[in-house]
Short mmCIF file of C-alpha atoms in Angstrom, two decimals:
data_model
loop_
_atom_site.label_atom_id
_atom_site.label_comp_id
_atom_site.label_asym_id
_atom_site.label_seq_id
_atom_site.Cartn_x
_atom_site.Cartn_y
_atom_site.Cartn_z
CA MET A 22 34.90 13.45 17.29
CA SER A 23 32.08 16.21 17.64
CA VAL A 24 29.36 15.75 20.17
CA ARG A 25 27.60 18.71 18.75
CA THR A 26 27.59 17.15 15.14
CA MET A 27 26.35 13.81 16.39
CA SER A 28 23.77 15.41 18.42
CA ARG A 29 22.38 17.06 15.26
CA VAL A 30 22.29 13.77 13.56
CA TRP A 31 20.55 12.02 16.32
CA GLU A 32 17.93 14.72 16.60
CA ALA A 33 17.35 15.88 13.05
CA SER A 34 18.11 13.14 10.59
CA ARG A 35 15.22 11.39 8.91
CA HIS A 36 17.32 8.12 8.26
CA SER A 37 17.36 4.89 10.20
CA GLY A 38 19.15 1.68 10.03
CA THR A 39 22.40 1.42 8.05
CA ASP A 40 21.85 4.81 6.44
CA LEU A 41 21.81 6.48 10.07
CA LEU A 42 24.72 4.40 11.24
CA MET A 43 26.86 5.64 8.23
CA LEU A 44 25.71 9.37 9.00
CA LEU A 45 26.76 8.84 12.69
CA ALA A 46 30.09 7.14 11.52
CA ILE A 47 30.89 10.33 9.62
CA ALA A 48 29.88 12.43 12.34
CA ASP A 49 32.26 10.71 14.83
CA PHE A 50 35.10 11.97 12.43
CA ALA A 51 33.58 15.50 12.12
CA ASP A 52 34.27 18.78 13.57
CA ASP A 53 31.58 21.03 15.30
CA ASP A 54 30.77 22.55 11.73
CA GLY A 55 30.16 19.16 10.30
CA ASN A 56 33.19 18.56 8.13
CA ALA A 57 34.89 15.13 8.02
CA TYR A 58 37.47 13.53 5.85
CA PRO A 59 37.38 9.60 6.40
CA ALA A 60 38.21 7.13 3.58
CA VAL A 61 35.32 4.87 2.30
CA ALA A 62 37.33 1.87 3.41
CA THR A 63 37.59 3.36 7.01
CA LEU A 64 33.69 4.12 7.06
CA ALA A 65 33.03 0.45 5.55
CA LYS A 66 35.18 -1.04 8.61
CA LYS A 67 33.58 1.12 11.19
CA CYS A 68 30.08 0.21 9.98
CA ARG A 69 30.81 -3.46 9.67
CA MET A 70 30.05 -3.77 5.95
CA THR A 71 31.67 -4.14 2.71
CA GLN A 72 33.25 -0.90 0.77
CA ARG A 73 30.78 -1.59 -2.17
CA ASN A 74 27.77 -1.33 0.25
CA ALA A 75 29.38 1.64 1.83
CA ASN A 76 29.63 3.48 -1.38
CA PHE A 77 25.96 2.64 -2.14
CA ILE A 78 24.85 4.12 1.15
CA LEU A 79 27.03 7.36 0.68
CA ALA A 80 25.30 7.73 -2.70
CA SER A 81 21.72 7.53 -1.01
CA LEU A 82 22.65 9.91 1.75
CA ARG A 83 23.85 12.40 -0.85
CA GLU A 84 20.62 12.06 -2.78
CA SER A 85 18.68 12.70 0.40
CA GLY A 86 20.33 16.02 1.08
CA GLU A 87 21.77 15.19 4.41
CA LEU A 88 25.41 14.46 3.38
CA ILE A 89 27.43 16.75 0.97
CA VAL A 90 30.55 15.17 -0.55
CA ARG A 91 33.34 17.38 -2.22
CA GLN A 92 35.66 15.23 -4.30
CA ASN A 93 39.30 15.75 -3.34
CA GLU A 94 38.70 18.83 -1.18
CA GLY A 95 40.43 17.20 1.90
CA PRO A 96 43.86 16.75 3.05
CA LYS A 97 46.14 14.96 0.38
CA GLY A 98 43.25 14.78 -1.96
CA THR A 99 40.71 13.16 0.20
CA ASN A 100 37.04 13.55 0.11
CA ARG A 101 35.54 16.26 2.28
CA TYR A 102 31.93 15.04 3.84
CA PHE A 103 29.60 17.87 5.21
CA ILE A 104 26.71 17.10 7.43
CA PRO A 105 24.30 20.06 6.86
CA VAL A 106 21.35 18.68 9.06
CA GLN A 107 20.10 21.12 11.76
CA PRO A 108 18.91 20.43 15.09
CA LEU A 109 14.98 20.48 15.58
CA LYS A 110 13.30 23.54 16.91
CA PRO A 111 12.67 23.35 20.60
CA ALA A 112 8.89 22.81 21.20
CA SER A 113 7.16 26.00 22.60
CA PRO A 114 6.57 26.07 26.24
CA LEU A 115 3.12 24.71 27.63
CA LYS A 116 0.80 27.14 28.73
CA PRO A 117 -0.42 26.93 32.29
CA ALA A 118 -3.58 24.93 32.77
CA SER A 119 -6.58 26.90 33.57
CA PRO A 120 -8.14 26.12 36.98
CA LEU A 121 -10.93 23.47 36.86
CA LYS A 122 -14.53 24.72 37.37
CA PRO A 123 -16.51 23.54 40.20
CA ALA A 124 -18.74 20.82 39.23
CA SER A 125 -22.38 21.46 38.85
CA PRO A 126 -24.64 19.41 41.13
CA LEU A 127 -25.98 16.30 39.47
CA LYS A 128 -29.58 16.56 38.31
CA PRO A 129 -32.06 13.60 39.11
CA ALA A 130 -32.07 11.19 36.50
CA SER A 131 -35.23 11.19 34.37
CA PRO A 132 -36.89 7.88 33.32
CA THR A 133 -35.97 6.83 29.81
CA PRO A 134 -38.71 6.88 27.12
CA GLU A 135 -37.99 3.33 26.10
CA ALA A 136 -38.85 2.13 29.62
CA HIS A 137 -42.52 2.67 28.76
CA PHE A 138 -42.32 0.70 25.31
CA PRO A 139 -43.67 -2.79 25.13
CA ASN A 140 -41.30 -5.53 23.73
CA PRO A 141 -39.66 -5.25 21.12
CA LEU A 142 -38.71 -1.58 22.22
CA LYS A 143 -38.65 -0.23 18.59
CA PRO A 144 -40.21 -1.42 15.43
CA THR A 145 -37.79 -2.78 12.88
CA SER A 146 -37.37 -1.00 9.71
CA ASP A 147 -38.84 -2.58 6.43
CA GLU A 148 -36.08 -1.12 4.21
CA PRO A 149 -32.44 -2.08 4.37
CA SER A 150 -29.74 0.82 4.57
CA VAL A 151 -28.55 2.33 1.19
CA ASN A 152 -24.98 1.69 2.62
CA HIS A 153 -25.38 -1.93 2.91
CA HIS A 154 -22.93 -4.06 1.30
CA GLU A 155 -23.11 -7.72 0.79
CA PRO A 156 -20.01 -9.40 2.14
CA SER A 157 -18.50 -12.24 0.22
CA VAL A 158 -18.78 -15.81 1.55
CA LYS A 159 -15.93 -18.28 1.69
CA GLY A 160 -16.61 -21.89 1.54
CA ASN A 161 -16.88 -22.41 5.23
CA GLY A 162 -19.76 -20.08 5.12
CA ARG A 163 -18.06 -17.21 6.91
CA ALA A 164 -18.36 -13.79 5.30
CA THR A 165 -15.48 -11.73 4.55
CA ALA A 166 -14.90 -8.31 2.99
CA PRO A 167 -13.04 -8.15 -0.13
CA ALA A 168 -9.34 -6.79 0.27
CA PRO A 169 -8.64 -3.73 -1.61
CA ALA A 170 -5.62 -3.98 -4.00
CA SER A 171 -2.50 -2.18 -2.54
CA PRO A 172 -1.19 1.02 -4.36
CA GLU A 173 2.26 -0.64 -4.55
CA ALA A 174 0.87 -3.71 -6.44
CA LYS A 175 -0.75 -1.51 -8.87
CA SER A 176 2.38 0.79 -9.70
CA ARG A 177 5.08 -2.05 -9.60
CA LYS A 178 7.11 -2.31 -12.82
CA PRO A 179 7.50 -5.67 -14.31
CA GLN A 180 10.96 -7.22 -14.29
CA ILE A 181 12.40 -7.60 -17.76
CA THR A 182 15.71 -8.86 -19.31
CA PHE A 183 18.46 -6.50 -20.57
CA ASP A 184 17.46 -7.60 -24.31
CA SER A 185 13.87 -6.84 -23.63
CA PHE A 186 14.79 -3.36 -22.44
CA VAL A 187 17.18 -2.55 -25.32
CA ASP A 188 14.13 -3.83 -27.82
CA GLY A 189 11.56 -1.75 -26.16
CA ARG A 190 13.86 1.44 -25.99
CA LYS A 191 14.62 0.97 -29.82
CA ALA A 192 11.26 0.32 -30.84
CA ALA A 193 10.18 3.55 -29.19
CA GLY A 194 12.98 5.55 -30.74
CA GLU A 195 14.45 6.38 -27.30
CA LYS A 196 18.11 6.40 -26.10
CA LEU A 197 19.15 3.47 -23.71
CA ILE A 198 20.26 5.97 -21.25
CA ALA A 199 18.53 9.35 -21.50
CA ALA A 200 20.56 12.35 -22.01
CA ASP A 201 19.14 13.83 -18.84
CA ASP A 202 19.76 10.85 -16.51
CA PRO A 203 21.23 11.49 -13.23
CA ILE A 204 24.45 9.52 -13.81
CA PHE A 205 26.00 12.29 -16.04
CA ASP A 206 25.73 14.63 -13.29
CA TRP A 207 27.23 12.25 -10.74
CA VAL A 208 30.24 11.41 -12.98
CA GLU A 209 30.64 15.26 -13.58
CA ASN A 210 30.65 15.90 -9.85
CA ALA A 211 32.72 12.97 -8.83
CA GLY A 212 35.46 13.94 -11.49
CA ILE A 213 35.14 10.84 -13.70
CA PRO A 214 35.55 11.45 -17.36
CA GLU A 215 32.53 10.45 -19.66
CA ASP A 216 34.81 8.34 -21.77
CA TRP A 217 35.07 6.14 -18.66
CA LEU A 218 31.46 6.27 -18.33
CA ARG A 219 31.31 4.87 -21.89
CA LEU A 220 33.49 1.95 -20.93
CA ALA A 221 31.41 1.03 -18.05
CA TRP A 222 28.36 1.03 -20.37
CA ILE A 223 30.24 -1.30 -22.85
CA GLU A 224 31.16 -3.72 -20.06
CA PHE A 225 27.60 -3.55 -18.71
CA SER A 226 26.04 -4.15 -22.11
CA ALA A 227 28.42 -7.30 -22.71
CA ARG A 228 27.76 -8.78 -19.30
CA TYR A 229 23.96 -8.62 -19.61
CA LYS A 230 23.25 -9.25 -23.24
CA GLY A 231 21.69 -12.67 -23.48
CA ASN A 232 21.64 -12.93 -19.66
CA PRO A 233 18.32 -14.00 -18.14
CA LYS A 234 18.90 -11.64 -15.32
CA ARG A 235 15.91 -9.56 -14.86
CA TYR A 236 15.33 -5.88 -13.40
CA ALA A 237 12.37 -3.71 -13.31
CA ASP A 238 14.59 -0.46 -13.87
CA TRP A 239 17.94 -1.06 -16.14
CA PRO A 240 19.05 2.60 -16.13
CA ALA A 241 18.97 2.47 -12.34
CA THR A 242 20.91 -0.87 -12.33
CA PHE A 243 23.52 0.93 -14.46
CA ARG A 244 23.76 3.88 -12.17
CA ASN A 245 24.57 1.56 -9.43
CA ALA A 246 27.22 -0.24 -11.28
CA VAL A 247 28.99 3.18 -12.17
CA ARG A 248 28.51 4.56 -8.49
CA ASN A 249 29.85 1.46 -6.80
CA ASN A 250 32.64 0.76 -9.54
CA TRP A 251 31.42 -2.73 -10.02
CA PHE A 252 33.86 -3.35 -12.68
CA LYS A 253 36.77 -1.81 -10.92
CA PHE A 254 37.73 0.45 -13.90
CA TRP A 255 39.09 3.16 -11.80
CA ARG A 256 40.54 3.97 -8.26
CA VAL A 257 41.30 7.22 -6.30
CA ALA A 258 44.67 8.70 -6.38
CA GLU A 259 46.19 11.80 -5.25
CA GLN A 260 45.43 13.81 -8.49
CA GLY A 261 41.94 12.47 -8.63
CA TYR A 262 40.81 9.23 -10.37
CA VAL A 263 43.14 7.04 -12.37
CA LEU A 264 42.30 3.95 -14.59
CA THR A 265 43.18 0.56 -13.09
CA THR A 266 44.62 -2.36 -15.18
CA GLU A 267 41.11 -3.49 -15.76
CA GLY A 268 40.17 -0.06 -16.89
CA GLU A 269 43.17 0.42 -19.19
CA MET A 270 42.38 -3.03 -20.98
CA ALA A 271 38.80 -2.00 -21.42
CA ARG A 272 39.85 1.44 -22.83
CA ARG A 273 42.26 -0.26 -25.32
CA ALA A 274 39.54 -2.81 -26.42
CA ALA A 275 36.99 -0.21 -26.99
CA ALA A 276 39.58 1.78 -28.97
CA ALA A 277 40.53 -1.05 -31.31
CA PRO A 278 39.17 -0.63 -34.86
CA ALA A 279 37.72 -4.10 -35.08
CA SER A 280 35.88 -3.43 -31.77
CA PRO A 281 32.00 -3.09 -32.12
CA VAL A 282 31.28 -0.21 -29.66
CA GLU A 283 27.67 1.06 -29.14
CA CYS A 284 27.56 4.34 -27.26
CA ALA A 285 24.37 4.70 -25.04
CA ALA A 286 24.31 8.44 -24.53
#
């Protein structure tokens, strides 16, 4: 455990909640330079969460820039984690306060002009203010100002089924998964072949085709499925990733001549 690395996380990290907890768990294994080599299962157990949730949080920390993961660069092919956060700069010392000036003697109070006005003090204006807005009135007679619509409600995407997503992309002449989608960079950095990404898309499409499940962002849902290995198609080995039994079955099914395969990318 490095107290220096943990202190940097406490002082400089922008995260909170489970993301901060995961970063501190990695720092607990790190050296003074911020390098650590824990297994994902070990981090999940330390943070009291499932391994799938741990993978999701690790991906989020990578995207934020507060965690760098190097696949198979650790001892015996483990991942190397690096925490690049730097401590905050110390605040500049405070300048000494200038001595207080002596208070000037109080002047005698002059009578206020309004004291000589007859009641009412001032004549009321005949014209209303140009900034006057009429409030809305509820059924009980109380006036209330109209509540403005929140920006989140205006920008929120509608949730649609997978079939509607596919139909919409095809009608627009667009690929289901864009060529510049972040998932392609992720699998390349992770060392996962694109052929396996294709297997994941085939399973993803088969699982949600005709399914009433709705999401606002289907490409993002597919990215989560790949990053968290929802279908258990691969596992980590000493030489990198290898296909599991489920992955090998999916590969053979996709390679069969009679198998109708649609490639997204």
